[in-house]
Amino acid sequence: MAFTKQHHAKSDDGQDDHEWHSSPEYSAEALSSSGGHGHTQRRLKNYQLTWIGFCSGIGTGLFVGTGAAYANAGPAGMLLAYIVVGIVLWCVMQSIAELATLYPTAGTFPHWATRFIDPAVGFSLAISYGYCYTIAIASECSAAAVIVSYWTDLTPAVTITVGLAAILAINLMSVSFYGHSEVAAGMVKVACFLGLVIVSIVITSGGGPDHKRTGFQYWRNPGAWTEYNGVPGSTGAFLGFLSAFVNASFSFIGIETVVIGAAESIDPHKAIPTAAKNVTYRIGFFYILGALLISLIVDPRNPDLVSGAGNANSSPWVIAIANAGISGLPSLVNACILISAWSAGNSYCWVGSRIIVAMTTDGQLPKVLGKTNKKGVPYYAVIISWLFGPLAYLSLGSGGASQAFTWLLNLSTVAGLIAWATLCACYIRFHRAMKVQNVSRNDIPWKSAFQPYTAWVGFIGATIITLVAGFKVFLAGNWSTSDFIASYIGIVIFVVPIIAWKIVHKTKFARAHTIDLWSGRLETEGTGYGSPYQRQQSPELTG
């Protein structure tokens, strides 16, 4: 689908006034079927999206999961892994932020795949990505129960029930209330991390009760690199880096979800670019600085790092604090980890529900599931997304039930990485269509840097991570059929729906000269791409 710019003039107030019209080859029916138009409302304010972009998805991975990466790779291996994955994520975020700023449509991710690649890919992305986040609700609630066990022997079912009830209640309220809850949780995460930074500096400088100055001693002994799985030399060091590389990737997954808020943002043309820029600071502040500080305060050989406790006992920060003889702080850090887990589960329910809404707008699910109440909340979609949460109770069982829960989680591990690659492919196709249709990127609200090379780096990087995610099973003596399937079944789950959808619906690959570059833009008077400021006074306007 191609559109042409009919004229460019000055409006009465002296501002540019662009009018866009379809070329004769496009019918009104074609335009109306372009999808992506849900009935959610624009109630998320700029500062809320800023905080969501800076803190969303930060859960147990940052505070606890870094321990295993450190133990496997050593100081230099972990730091390098987080830098490399951070670069890949930056490329992904730059690409999707440009698309979200220009097309702040419902669900964004699957709709872009439908629009720029193939409806079959859009359907498959919605299935795999939606499943990835809805099952993660159960994962975070289960993690919360383990975290609470640090203090008490309270039945884990109680913790799971309270967490699930809170998540459902918040997601059934206005998206503005959801935004407030994420801002509050984000402030706690930032305050906690700032406190850990200060404590880390005190410990490494010898200011703790034990007055032991650590400095860079763990970079010298046992050394900057760890020989993974007993493999000697540079090969073992590389495998250690590769293990941390995969671990870091899973910690970063979820950061991209902020752009899903474009369809509910009051001012996406300003909020989304700001959120994309903040990701750069987030990667540097939380992950790279965090990796460096961990390497200064705790020995990578400490067995507690890989104890699998799941609470503060296996957090590298808490291990270092306890070793320095500082009391009281471990419980405070555990409380922050608990809030992070709950916040992540809350965010995942919101993401899952919006993916369902996207599927309804693209005709992949019944439209009734995208129905909203007077506050713009897609309550059917929220409930369906939330219903995956009670699967957390399976983790309390033994034998088959617990194993089933583990498998359900494993099936979703690579879905986020596949989404990264697919979203970069969406941008590559968009960029190609812009070039073929002779449309300048200078006319869009915000341009990301170094395109299309940025998108290509994101695509290739995410693809490589996906393919090496299960490398451990290929090492001598480590073969496990169940681990192999768990690591790579996500690829099959992504490919099979594509094939099935194409067979049933006979969809075709989107050609650059026919890709619709115009519908779905947020257009108002006075600009060529649409300015949303008038919607601040009219939150009932839909996205």
Coordinates of C-alpha atoms in Angstrom, one line a residue:
M1 CA 0.0 0.0 0.0
A2 CA 1.5 3.4 -0.9
F3 CA 0.4 6.9 -0.2
T4 CA 1.6 10.2 -1.6
K5 CA 1.9 13.6 0.1
Q6 CA -0.6 15.8 -1.7
H7 CA 0.5 19.2 -0.5
H8 CA 2.6 21.0 2.1
A9 CA 1.4 24.4 3.1
K10 CA 1.2 26.8 6.1
S11 CA -1.8 26.7 8.3
D12 CA -3.4 29.9 9.6
D13 CA -1.2 29.9 12.7
G14 CA 1.9 29.7 10.6
Q15 CA 2.7 26.0 11.4
D16 CA 3.3 23.4 8.8
D17 CA 0.1 21.7 7.6
H18 CA 0.6 18.4 5.8
E19 CA -2.2 16.5 4.3
W20 CA -1.8 12.8 3.3
H21 CA -3.9 11.1 0.7
S22 CA -3.9 7.6 -0.7
S23 CA -2.9 7.0 -4.2
P24 CA -5.7 5.7 -6.5
E25 CA -4.6 2.1 -6.2
Y26 CA -5.7 1.9 -2.6
S27 CA -9.3 1.4 -1.5
A28 CA -10.9 2.5 1.7
E29 CA -11.5 -1.1 2.5
A30 CA -7.8 -1.8 2.3
L31 CA -7.0 1.1 4.6
S32 CA -9.6 0.1 7.2
S33 CA -8.3 -3.4 7.3
S34 CA -4.8 -2.4 8.1
G35 CA -5.3 -3.3 11.8
G36 CA -3.6 -2.1 14.9
H37 CA -6.5 0.2 16.0
G38 CA -7.7 -0.9 19.4
H39 CA -10.0 0.8 21.9
T40 CA -7.5 1.4 24.8
Q41 CA -7.2 5.0 25.9
R42 CA -4.3 7.4 26.0
R43 CA -3.8 7.8 29.7
L44 CA -0.1 7.1 30.3
K45 CA 1.8 10.3 31.0
N46 CA 5.3 11.0 29.8
Y47 CA 6.9 10.7 33.2
Q48 CA 5.2 7.3 33.7
L49 CA 6.5 5.9 30.4
T50 CA 9.9 7.3 31.3
W51 CA 10.0 5.4 34.5
I52 CA 8.6 2.3 32.9
G53 CA 11.3 2.5 30.2
F54 CA 14.0 2.9 32.9
C55 CA 12.8 0.2 35.3
S56 CA 10.4 -2.2 33.5
G57 CA 11.3 -5.8 33.5
I58 CA 13.9 -5.4 36.3
G59 CA 13.2 -8.4 38.5
T60 CA 15.2 -11.2 40.2
G61 CA 17.5 -11.4 37.2
L62 CA 19.4 -8.2 38.1
F63 CA 19.6 -8.8 41.9
V64 CA 20.0 -12.6 41.9
G65 CA 20.6 -14.0 38.4
T66 CA 23.9 -12.1 38.0
G67 CA 25.4 -14.5 40.5
A68 CA 25.4 -17.5 38.2
A69 CA 26.8 -15.5 35.3
Y70 CA 29.6 -14.2 37.5
A71 CA 30.4 -17.7 38.8
N72 CA 30.5 -19.1 35.2
A73 CA 32.5 -16.4 33.5
G74 CA 34.5 -14.5 36.1
P75 CA 34.9 -10.7 36.3
A76 CA 36.0 -9.9 32.8
G77 CA 33.8 -12.5 31.2
M78 CA 30.6 -11.3 32.9
L79 CA 31.4 -7.6 32.2
L80 CA 32.1 -8.2 28.6
A81 CA 29.0 -10.3 28.2
Y82 CA 26.8 -7.6 29.6
I83 CA 28.4 -5.0 27.4
V84 CA 27.9 -7.0 24.2
V85 CA 24.3 -7.9 25.0
G86 CA 23.7 -4.3 26.0
I87 CA 24.8 -3.2 22.5
V88 CA 22.5 -5.7 20.9
L89 CA 19.6 -4.5 23.1
W90 CA 20.4 -0.8 22.3
C91 CA 20.1 -1.6 18.6
V92 CA 16.8 -3.4 19.1
M93 CA 15.4 -0.5 21.2
Q94 CA 16.5 2.2 18.7
S95 CA 14.8 0.3 15.9
I96 CA 11.5 -0.4 17.6
A97 CA 11.3 3.1 19.3
E98 CA 11.3 4.7 15.8
L99 CA 8.5 2.4 14.7
A100 CA 6.5 3.0 17.9
T101 CA 6.9 6.8 17.7
L102 CA 5.6 6.7 14.1
Y103 CA 2.9 4.0 14.5
P104 CA 1.7 4.1 18.2
T105 CA -0.8 1.3 17.5
A106 CA -2.4 -1.3 19.7
G107 CA -0.1 -4.2 20.5
T108 CA 2.7 -2.8 18.2
F109 CA 4.9 -5.8 18.0
P110 CA 2.7 -8.4 16.3
H111 CA 1.0 -5.7 14.2
W112 CA 4.3 -4.6 12.8
A113 CA 5.2 -8.1 11.8
T114 CA 1.8 -8.5 10.1
R115 CA 2.3 -5.2 8.4
F116 CA 5.9 -5.2 7.3
I117 CA 6.7 -8.9 6.9
D118 CA 3.8 -11.3 6.7
P119 CA 0.5 -11.8 8.6
A120 CA 1.7 -15.3 9.4
V121 CA 4.7 -13.9 11.1
G122 CA 2.6 -11.5 13.0
F123 CA 0.3 -14.3 14.2
S124 CA 3.3 -16.4 15.3
L125 CA 5.0 -13.5 17.1
A126 CA 1.8 -12.8 19.0
I127 CA 1.6 -16.4 20.1
S128 CA 5.2 -16.9 21.2
Y129 CA 5.7 -13.4 22.7
G130 CA 2.4 -13.4 24.4
Y131 CA 3.1 -16.9 25.9
C132 CA 6.5 -15.7 27.0
Y133 CA 5.1 -13.0 29.1
T134 CA 1.9 -14.6 30.4
I135 CA 3.8 -17.7 31.7
A136 CA 6.3 -15.2 33.2
I137 CA 3.5 -14.0 35.5
A138 CA 3.5 -17.5 37.1
S139 CA 7.3 -17.5 37.2
E140 CA 7.5 -14.2 39.1
C141 CA 4.8 -15.2 41.6
S142 CA 6.6 -18.4 42.2
A143 CA 9.9 -16.5 42.7
A144 CA 8.1 -14.2 45.2
A145 CA 7.1 -17.2 47.3
V146 CA 10.8 -18.3 47.4
I147 CA 11.9 -14.8 48.3
V148 CA 9.4 -14.6 51.2
S149 CA 10.9 -17.9 52.5
Y150 CA 14.0 -15.9 53.4
W151 CA 12.1 -14.5 56.4
T152 CA 9.4 -17.0 57.2
D153 CA 8.0 -20.6 56.7
L154 CA 4.7 -19.1 55.5
T155 CA 3.0 -21.5 53.1
P156 CA 4.2 -20.4 49.6
A157 CA 0.6 -20.7 48.3
V158 CA -0.4 -17.7 50.4
T159 CA 2.3 -15.6 48.9
I160 CA 1.4 -16.7 45.4
T161 CA -2.3 -16.0 46.0
V162 CA -1.7 -12.5 47.4
G163 CA 0.6 -11.6 44.5
L164 CA -1.9 -12.9 41.9
A165 CA -4.7 -10.9 43.5
A166 CA -2.7 -7.7 43.5
I167 CA -1.6 -8.2 39.9
L168 CA -5.2 -8.7 38.7
A169 CA -6.6 -5.8 40.7
I170 CA -4.0 -3.3 39.3
N171 CA -4.4 -4.5 35.7
L172 CA -8.2 -4.1 35.9
M173 CA -7.9 -0.5 36.9
S174 CA -7.1 2.4 34.6
V175 CA -3.8 2.1 32.7
S176 CA -2.9 5.4 34.5
F177 CA -3.1 3.5 37.8
Y178 CA -0.9 0.8 36.4
G179 CA 1.6 3.6 35.4
H180 CA 1.6 4.9 39.0
S181 CA 2.3 1.5 40.4
E182 CA 5.2 1.0 38.0
V183 CA 6.6 4.4 38.9
A184 CA 6.4 3.6 42.6
A185 CA 8.1 0.2 42.1
G186 CA 10.7 1.8 39.9
M187 CA 11.6 4.3 42.5
V188 CA 12.2 1.4 45.0
K189 CA 14.4 -0.4 42.5
V190 CA 16.5 2.7 41.8
A191 CA 16.8 3.5 45.5
C192 CA 17.8 -0.1 46.2
F193 CA 20.4 -0.1 43.5
L194 CA 21.9 3.2 44.5
G195 CA 22.2 1.9 48.0
L196 CA 24.0 -1.2 46.7
V197 CA 26.4 1.0 44.7
I198 CA 27.3 3.0 47.8
V199 CA 27.7 -0.1 49.9
S200 CA 29.8 -1.8 47.2
I201 CA 32.1 1.2 47.1
V202 CA 32.4 1.2 50.9
I203 CA 33.2 -2.6 51.0
T204 CA 35.8 -2.5 48.2
S205 CA 37.4 0.5 49.9
G206 CA 37.7 -1.3 53.2
G207 CA 35.0 0.7 55.0
G208 CA 33.0 -2.3 56.2
P209 CA 33.1 -3.8 59.7
D210 CA 35.8 -6.2 58.7
H211 CA 37.9 -3.3 57.2
K212 CA 39.0 -5.6 54.4
R213 CA 39.9 -3.7 51.2
T214 CA 39.2 -5.8 48.1
G215 CA 39.8 -3.4 45.2
F216 CA 40.5 -5.5 42.0
Q217 CA 41.8 -8.5 43.9
Y218 CA 39.4 -10.9 42.3
W219 CA 40.6 -9.8 38.9
R220 CA 44.0 -11.0 39.9
N221 CA 43.0 -14.1 42.0
P222 CA 41.3 -16.3 40.8
G223 CA 41.7 -14.1 37.6
A224 CA 39.7 -12.1 35.1
W225 CA 38.3 -15.2 33.4
T226 CA 36.8 -18.5 34.6
E227 CA 37.5 -21.8 32.9
Y228 CA 34.0 -23.0 32.2
N229 CA 33.0 -26.6 33.1
G230 CA 36.7 -27.5 33.7
V231 CA 37.7 -26.7 30.1
P232 CA 41.2 -25.3 30.3
G233 CA 42.8 -22.2 28.6
S234 CA 41.2 -19.7 26.3
T235 CA 38.5 -22.2 25.2
G236 CA 37.2 -22.5 28.8
A237 CA 37.3 -18.7 29.2
F238 CA 35.3 -18.3 26.0
L239 CA 32.7 -20.8 27.1
G240 CA 32.4 -19.0 30.4
F241 CA 31.8 -15.8 28.5
L242 CA 29.3 -17.6 26.3
S243 CA 27.4 -18.8 29.4
A244 CA 27.3 -15.3 30.8
F245 CA 26.3 -14.0 27.4
V246 CA 23.2 -16.2 27.4
N247 CA 22.4 -15.4 31.0
A248 CA 22.7 -11.7 30.4
S249 CA 20.4 -11.9 27.5
F250 CA 17.6 -13.4 29.6
S251 CA 18.2 -10.7 32.2
F252 CA 17.7 -8.0 29.5
I253 CA 14.5 -9.5 28.1
G254 CA 11.5 -7.3 29.0
I255 CA 13.2 -3.9 28.6
E256 CA 11.7 -3.6 25.1
T257 CA 8.1 -3.8 26.5
V258 CA 8.0 0.0 27.1
V259 CA 7.2 0.7 23.5
I260 CA 4.0 -1.3 23.8
G261 CA 2.8 1.6 25.9
A262 CA 2.8 3.8 22.7
A263 CA -0.8 3.0 22.0
E264 CA -1.8 4.3 25.5
S265 CA 0.6 7.2 25.7
I266 CA -0.7 10.8 25.8
D267 CA 2.3 11.9 23.8
P268 CA 4.1 9.0 22.1
H269 CA 6.1 11.3 19.8
K270 CA 7.9 12.6 22.9
A271 CA 7.6 9.8 25.4
I272 CA 8.9 6.9 23.3
P273 CA 12.1 8.5 22.1
T274 CA 12.8 9.6 25.6
A275 CA 12.3 6.0 26.9
A276 CA 14.6 4.7 24.1
K277 CA 17.3 7.1 25.1
N278 CA 16.9 6.2 28.8
V279 CA 17.6 2.6 27.9
T280 CA 21.2 3.6 27.2
Y281 CA 21.6 4.9 30.7
R282 CA 19.7 1.9 32.1
I283 CA 22.1 -0.6 30.4
G284 CA 25.1 1.4 31.7
F285 CA 23.8 2.1 35.2
F286 CA 22.0 -1.1 36.2
Y287 CA 23.8 -3.8 34.3
I288 CA 27.3 -2.7 33.3
L289 CA 28.1 -0.8 36.4
G290 CA 26.4 -3.6 38.4
A291 CA 28.6 -6.2 36.8
L292 CA 31.7 -4.2 37.5
L293 CA 30.9 -3.6 41.2
I294 CA 30.0 -7.3 41.7
S295 CA 33.5 -8.2 40.4
L296 CA 35.0 -6.0 43.1
I297 CA 33.1 -7.3 46.1
V298 CA 32.6 -11.0 45.9
D299 CA 34.8 -14.0 44.9
P300 CA 33.4 -15.8 41.8
R301 CA 34.3 -19.1 43.5
N302 CA 31.8 -18.5 46.3
P303 CA 29.5 -21.5 46.3
D304 CA 26.4 -19.5 47.4
L305 CA 26.4 -17.8 43.9
V306 CA 25.1 -21.0 42.3
S307 CA 23.2 -22.4 45.3
G308 CA 19.9 -22.0 43.5
A309 CA 18.3 -20.5 46.7
G310 CA 16.4 -18.0 44.5
N311 CA 16.3 -15.3 47.3
A312 CA 18.8 -13.0 48.8
N313 CA 21.0 -15.9 49.9
S314 CA 22.2 -16.3 46.4
S315 CA 22.4 -12.6 45.5
P316 CA 26.1 -11.6 44.9
W317 CA 25.3 -8.2 46.6
V318 CA 23.9 -9.9 49.8
I319 CA 26.8 -12.4 49.9
A320 CA 29.3 -9.5 49.8
I321 CA 27.4 -7.6 52.5
A322 CA 27.3 -10.6 54.7
N323 CA 31.0 -11.4 54.2
A324 CA 31.8 -7.8 55.1
G325 CA 30.0 -8.3 58.4
I326 CA 27.2 -5.8 57.7
S327 CA 24.0 -6.8 59.4
G328 CA 20.4 -5.7 58.6
L329 CA 21.0 -4.9 55.0
P330 CA 20.3 -8.4 53.6
S331 CA 16.7 -8.3 54.7
L332 CA 16.3 -4.8 53.1
V333 CA 17.8 -6.1 49.8
N334 CA 15.5 -9.1 49.9
A335 CA 12.5 -6.8 50.3
C336 CA 13.6 -4.9 47.2
I337 CA 14.0 -8.1 45.3
L338 CA 10.4 -9.1 46.3
I339 CA 9.0 -5.8 45.1
S340 CA 11.0 -6.2 41.8
A341 CA 9.5 -9.7 41.3
W342 CA 5.9 -8.4 42.0
S343 CA 6.5 -5.4 39.7
A344 CA 7.8 -7.7 36.9
G345 CA 4.7 -9.9 37.2
N346 CA 2.5 -6.9 37.1
S347 CA 4.2 -5.6 33.9
Y348 CA 4.0 -9.1 32.3
C349 CA 0.2 -9.3 32.8
W350 CA -0.1 -5.9 31.1
V351 CA 2.1 -6.9 28.2
G352 CA 0.2 -10.2 27.7
S353 CA -3.2 -8.4 27.7
R354 CA -2.0 -5.9 25.1
I355 CA -0.7 -8.6 22.8
I356 CA -4.2 -10.2 23.0
V357 CA -5.7 -6.8 22.0
A358 CA -3.3 -6.6 19.1
M359 CA -4.4 -10.1 17.9
T360 CA -8.0 -8.9 17.9
T361 CA -7.3 -5.8 15.9
D362 CA -5.4 -7.9 13.2
G363 CA -8.3 -10.4 13.0
Q364 CA -6.4 -13.2 14.6
L365 CA -8.7 -13.5 17.6
P366 CA -12.4 -12.7 18.1
K367 CA -12.8 -8.9 18.5
V368 CA -14.9 -9.3 21.7
L369 CA -11.6 -10.3 23.5
G370 CA -10.4 -6.7 22.9
K371 CA -13.5 -5.1 24.3
T372 CA -12.7 -2.3 26.8
N373 CA -14.6 -0.7 29.7
K374 CA -15.2 3.0 30.1
K375 CA -11.6 3.5 31.4
G376 CA -10.2 1.8 28.3
V377 CA -9.2 -1.4 30.1
P378 CA -9.4 -4.5 27.9
Y379 CA -10.8 -6.6 30.8
Y380 CA -11.3 -9.8 28.8
A381 CA -7.7 -9.7 27.6
V382 CA -6.4 -8.9 31.1
I383 CA -8.3 -11.8 32.6
I384 CA -7.1 -14.2 29.9
S385 CA -3.5 -13.0 30.4
W386 CA -3.8 -13.3 34.2
L387 CA -5.1 -16.9 34.0
F388 CA -1.6 -18.1 33.2
G389 CA -0.6 -16.9 36.7
P390 CA -2.2 -19.7 38.7
L391 CA 0.2 -22.1 37.0
A392 CA 2.6 -20.9 39.7
Y393 CA 0.9 -23.4 42.1
L394 CA 2.4 -26.2 40.0
S395 CA 5.8 -25.2 41.3
L396 CA 4.7 -26.2 44.8
G397 CA 4.1 -29.8 43.8
S398 CA 6.6 -32.5 43.5
G399 CA 7.4 -34.9 40.7
G400 CA 5.2 -34.4 37.6
A401 CA 3.6 -31.1 38.6
S402 CA 6.9 -29.4 39.4
Q403 CA 8.5 -30.8 36.3
A404 CA 5.6 -29.6 34.2
F405 CA 6.0 -26.1 35.5
T406 CA 9.7 -26.1 34.7
W407 CA 9.0 -27.2 31.2
L408 CA 6.4 -24.5 30.7
L409 CA 9.0 -22.0 31.7
N410 CA 11.7 -23.5 29.5
L411 CA 9.4 -23.3 26.5
S412 CA 9.3 -19.5 26.8
T413 CA 13.0 -18.8 27.4
V414 CA 14.0 -18.0 23.8
A415 CA 10.7 -16.4 22.8
G416 CA 11.9 -13.0 23.9
L417 CA 15.1 -13.4 21.9
I418 CA 13.2 -14.5 18.8
A419 CA 11.0 -11.4 19.3
W420 CA 14.1 -9.2 19.3
A421 CA 15.3 -10.6 16.0
T422 CA 11.8 -10.4 14.4
L423 CA 11.3 -6.8 15.5
C424 CA 14.6 -5.8 13.9
A425 CA 13.5 -7.6 10.8
C426 CA 10.3 -5.5 10.9
Y427 CA 12.4 -2.3 11.0
I428 CA 14.6 -3.6 8.1
R429 CA 11.5 -4.1 6.0
F430 CA 10.1 -0.7 7.0
H431 CA 13.4 1.0 6.1
R432 CA 13.4 -0.8 2.7
A433 CA 9.8 0.3 2.0
M434 CA 10.7 3.9 2.8
K435 CA 13.5 3.8 0.3
V436 CA 11.6 2.0 -2.4
Q437 CA 8.6 4.3 -2.1
N438 CA 10.9 7.4 -2.0
V439 CA 9.7 8.6 1.5
S440 CA 12.2 10.5 3.5
R441 CA 12.9 9.7 7.1
N442 CA 13.3 13.4 7.7
D443 CA 9.5 13.7 7.7
I444 CA 9.0 11.3 10.6
P445 CA 8.7 12.3 14.3
W446 CA 12.0 10.8 15.4
K447 CA 14.9 9.0 13.7
S448 CA 17.0 6.4 15.4
A449 CA 20.7 6.4 14.8
F450 CA 22.8 4.6 12.2
Q451 CA 19.9 2.9 10.4
P452 CA 19.5 0.3 8.9
Y453 CA 22.9 -0.9 10.2
T454 CA 21.6 -0.6 13.8
A455 CA 18.7 -2.9 13.0
W456 CA 21.0 -5.4 11.3
V457 CA 23.2 -5.6 14.3
G458 CA 20.2 -6.2 16.5
F459 CA 18.8 -8.9 14.2
I460 CA 22.1 -10.8 13.8
G461 CA 23.0 -10.4 17.5
A462 CA 19.6 -11.7 18.7
T463 CA 19.7 -14.6 16.2
I464 CA 23.2 -15.7 17.4
I465 CA 22.1 -15.6 21.0
T466 CA 19.0 -17.7 20.2
L467 CA 21.2 -20.3 18.4
V468 CA 23.8 -20.6 21.2
A469 CA 21.3 -20.6 24.1
G470 CA 21.6 -24.3 24.5
F471 CA 25.4 -24.7 23.8
K472 CA 26.0 -26.5 27.1
V473 CA 24.4 -29.7 25.9
F474 CA 26.9 -29.9 23.1
L475 CA 29.9 -30.0 25.4
A476 CA 31.5 -33.4 26.0
G477 CA 29.6 -35.4 28.6
N478 CA 26.8 -32.8 28.9
W479 CA 24.3 -34.1 26.4
S480 CA 20.7 -34.0 27.7
T481 CA 17.8 -34.6 25.4
S482 CA 15.4 -32.7 27.7
D483 CA 17.7 -29.7 28.0
F484 CA 18.2 -29.7 24.2
I485 CA 14.5 -29.7 23.6
A486 CA 14.0 -27.0 26.3
S487 CA 16.6 -24.8 24.7
Y488 CA 15.4 -25.0 21.1
I489 CA 11.7 -26.0 21.1
G490 CA 10.9 -22.3 21.2
I491 CA 12.2 -22.0 17.6
V492 CA 9.9 -24.8 16.5
I493 CA 7.0 -23.1 18.3
F494 CA 7.7 -19.9 16.4
V495 CA 8.0 -21.6 13.0
V496 CA 5.1 -24.0 13.1
P497 CA 2.4 -21.3 13.5
I498 CA 3.9 -19.4 10.6
I499 CA 3.6 -22.4 8.3
A500 CA 0.1 -23.3 9.5
W501 CA -1.2 -19.7 9.1
K502 CA 0.2 -19.4 5.6
I503 CA -1.4 -22.8 4.6
V504 CA -4.8 -21.9 6.0
H505 CA -4.9 -18.2 5.0
K506 CA -2.6 -18.1 1.9
T507 CA -0.9 -15.0 3.2
K508 CA 1.9 -13.4 1.1
F509 CA 5.2 -11.8 2.1
A510 CA 4.9 -8.0 2.2
R511 CA 6.6 -6.3 -0.8
A512 CA 8.5 -3.1 -0.2
H513 CA 6.5 -1.2 -2.8
T514 CA 3.1 -2.2 -1.4
I515 CA 3.8 -1.9 2.3
D516 CA 1.5 0.6 4.0
L517 CA 3.6 3.4 5.4
W518 CA 0.8 5.8 6.3
S519 CA -2.2 4.3 8.2
G520 CA -1.8 4.1 12.0
R521 CA 0.1 7.3 12.3
L522 CA -1.1 9.6 15.1
E523 CA -2.2 12.6 13.0
T524 CA -3.6 15.9 14.2
E525 CA -3.7 19.4 12.8
G526 CA -0.6 21.3 12.2
T527 CA 2.0 18.6 11.6
G528 CA 2.9 16.1 9.0
Y529 CA 3.0 13.1 11.2
G530 CA 0.6 14.0 13.9
S531 CA 1.0 15.7 17.2
P532 CA -0.8 14.2 20.2
Y533 CA -0.9 17.2 22.5
Q534 CA -4.6 17.7 22.1
R535 CA -5.2 14.3 23.5
Q536 CA -3.9 15.4 26.9
Q537 CA -7.3 17.0 27.3
S538 CA -9.2 14.1 25.8
P539 CA -7.9 10.8 27.3
E540 CA -10.9 9.0 25.9
L541 CA -9.4 9.2 22.5
T542 CA -8.2 5.7 21.5
G543 CA -5.0 4.4 20.1

